Short mmCIF file of C-alpha atoms in Angstrom, two decimals:
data_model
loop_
_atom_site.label_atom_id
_atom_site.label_comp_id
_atom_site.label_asym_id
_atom_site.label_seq_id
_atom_site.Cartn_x
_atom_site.Cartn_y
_atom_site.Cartn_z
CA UNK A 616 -14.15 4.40 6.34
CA UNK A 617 -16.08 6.96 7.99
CA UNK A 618 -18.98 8.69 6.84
CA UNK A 619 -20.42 12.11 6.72
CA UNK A 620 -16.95 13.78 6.92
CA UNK A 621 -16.09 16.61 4.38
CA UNK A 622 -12.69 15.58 3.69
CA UNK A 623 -13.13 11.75 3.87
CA UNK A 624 -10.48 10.60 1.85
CA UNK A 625 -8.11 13.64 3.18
CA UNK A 626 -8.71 12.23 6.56
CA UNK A 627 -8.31 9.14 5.93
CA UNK A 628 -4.91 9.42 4.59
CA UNK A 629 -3.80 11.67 7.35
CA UNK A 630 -4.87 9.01 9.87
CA UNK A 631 -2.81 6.10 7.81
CA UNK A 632 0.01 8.35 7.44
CA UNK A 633 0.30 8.81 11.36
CA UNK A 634 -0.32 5.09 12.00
CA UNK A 635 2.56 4.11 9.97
CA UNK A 636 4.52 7.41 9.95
CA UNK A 637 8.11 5.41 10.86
CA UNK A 638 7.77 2.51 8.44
CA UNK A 639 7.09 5.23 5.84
CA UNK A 640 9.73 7.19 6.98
CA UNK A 641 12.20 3.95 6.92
CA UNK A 642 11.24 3.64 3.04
CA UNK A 643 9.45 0.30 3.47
CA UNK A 644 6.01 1.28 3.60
CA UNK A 645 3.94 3.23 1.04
CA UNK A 646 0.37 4.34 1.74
CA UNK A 647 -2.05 5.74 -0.45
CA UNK A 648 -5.32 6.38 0.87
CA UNK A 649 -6.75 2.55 1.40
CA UNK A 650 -3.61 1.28 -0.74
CA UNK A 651 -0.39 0.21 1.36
CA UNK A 652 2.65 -1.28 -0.30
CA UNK A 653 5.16 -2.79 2.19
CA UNK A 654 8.65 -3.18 -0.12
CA UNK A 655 11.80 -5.30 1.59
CA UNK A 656 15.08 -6.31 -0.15
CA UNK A 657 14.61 -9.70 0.24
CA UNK A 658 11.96 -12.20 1.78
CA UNK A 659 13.78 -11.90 5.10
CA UNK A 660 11.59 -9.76 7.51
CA UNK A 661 9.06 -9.14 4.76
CA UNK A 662 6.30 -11.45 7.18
CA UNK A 663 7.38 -9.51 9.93
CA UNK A 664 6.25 -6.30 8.64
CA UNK A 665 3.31 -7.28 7.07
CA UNK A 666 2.47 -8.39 10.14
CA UNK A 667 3.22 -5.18 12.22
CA UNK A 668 1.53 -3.20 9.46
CA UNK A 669 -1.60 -5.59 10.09
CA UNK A 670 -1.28 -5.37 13.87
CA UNK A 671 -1.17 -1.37 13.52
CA UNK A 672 -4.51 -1.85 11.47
CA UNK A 673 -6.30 -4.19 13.72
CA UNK A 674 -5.64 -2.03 16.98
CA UNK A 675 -7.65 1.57 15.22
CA UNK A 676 -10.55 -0.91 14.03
CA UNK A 677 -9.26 -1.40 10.23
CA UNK A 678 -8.82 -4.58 8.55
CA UNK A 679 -7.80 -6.01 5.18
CA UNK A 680 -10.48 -7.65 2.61
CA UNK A 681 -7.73 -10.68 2.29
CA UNK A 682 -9.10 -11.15 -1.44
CA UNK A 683 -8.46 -7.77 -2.52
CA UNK A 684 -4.40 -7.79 -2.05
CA UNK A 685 -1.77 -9.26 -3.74
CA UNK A 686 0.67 -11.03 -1.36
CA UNK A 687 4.76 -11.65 -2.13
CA UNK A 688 4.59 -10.01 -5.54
CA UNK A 689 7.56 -9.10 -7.33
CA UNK A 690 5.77 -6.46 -9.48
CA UNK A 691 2.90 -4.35 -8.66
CA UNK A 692 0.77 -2.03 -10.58
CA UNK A 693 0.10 1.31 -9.04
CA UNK A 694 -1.25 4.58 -10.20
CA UNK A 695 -0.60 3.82 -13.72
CA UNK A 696 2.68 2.53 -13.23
CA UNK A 697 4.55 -0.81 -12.41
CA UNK A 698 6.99 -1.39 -9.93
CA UNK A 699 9.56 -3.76 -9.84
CA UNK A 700 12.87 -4.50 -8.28
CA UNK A 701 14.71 -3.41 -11.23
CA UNK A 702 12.77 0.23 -11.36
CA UNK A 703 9.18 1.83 -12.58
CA UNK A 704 7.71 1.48 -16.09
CA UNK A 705 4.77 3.29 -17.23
CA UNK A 706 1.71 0.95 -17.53
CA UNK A 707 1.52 -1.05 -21.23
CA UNK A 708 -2.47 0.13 -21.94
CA UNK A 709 -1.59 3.93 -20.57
CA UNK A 710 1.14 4.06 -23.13
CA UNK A 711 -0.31 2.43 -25.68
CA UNK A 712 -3.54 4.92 -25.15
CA UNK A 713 -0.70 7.80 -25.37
CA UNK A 714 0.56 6.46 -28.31
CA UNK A 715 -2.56 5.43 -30.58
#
C-alpha cells in the first residue's frame, strides 16, 4: 500500500474499484479495500477469473500473500457475516455477543 497519503485506505479502494470496475459490475467480483471475493455459479470459469483478477493485480505492482486467502470455498466469512450459496447469515460469536 502506499504511504504518507491522507486518505490511504480511501485511495486504495478507489484504485481496486477501477481495476476491476467490469467484473464488479458483472456481479462476480467483490472488493473491499485489500479484500476481493470472486463468486461463480459453478467451478466452471471460476480459475479463469481468479486468474484475470490476479493478472489485473500483477500488471499495477500488487500481489497476493498466497497464505492469507482462502481458495474454492463454499462459505466465507466477511464483515461479520457468512456467505454461502444458499444466502447470508449473521456470524455465530456476533450473535451470540448480541444475545448474551
Amino acid at each position: 500500500m502506499f504511504f504518507g497519503l491522507t486518505n490511504l485506505l480511501a485511495t486504495f479502494q478507489a484504485m481496486m474499484n477501477e481495476l476491476l470496475r467490469d467484473l464488479i459490475n458483472m456481479g462476480k467480483v467483490v472488493v473491499f479495500i485489500d479484500n476481493v471475493i470472486i463468486e461463480t455459479e459453478g467451478e466452471e470459469g471460476h480459475d479463469k477469473l481468479v486468474a484475470e483478477v490476479i493478472k489485473r493485480l500483477e500488471e499495477n505492482d500488487l500481489y497476493v500473500k498466497l497464505e492469507k486467502y482462502k481458495w474454492k470455498v463454499r462459505e466465507v466469512g466477511f464483515l461479520g457475516v457468512v456467505i454461502r450459496p444458499e444466502g447470508i447469515r449473521m456470524e455465530k460469536e456476533k450473535v451470540k455477543g448480541v444475545l448474551d
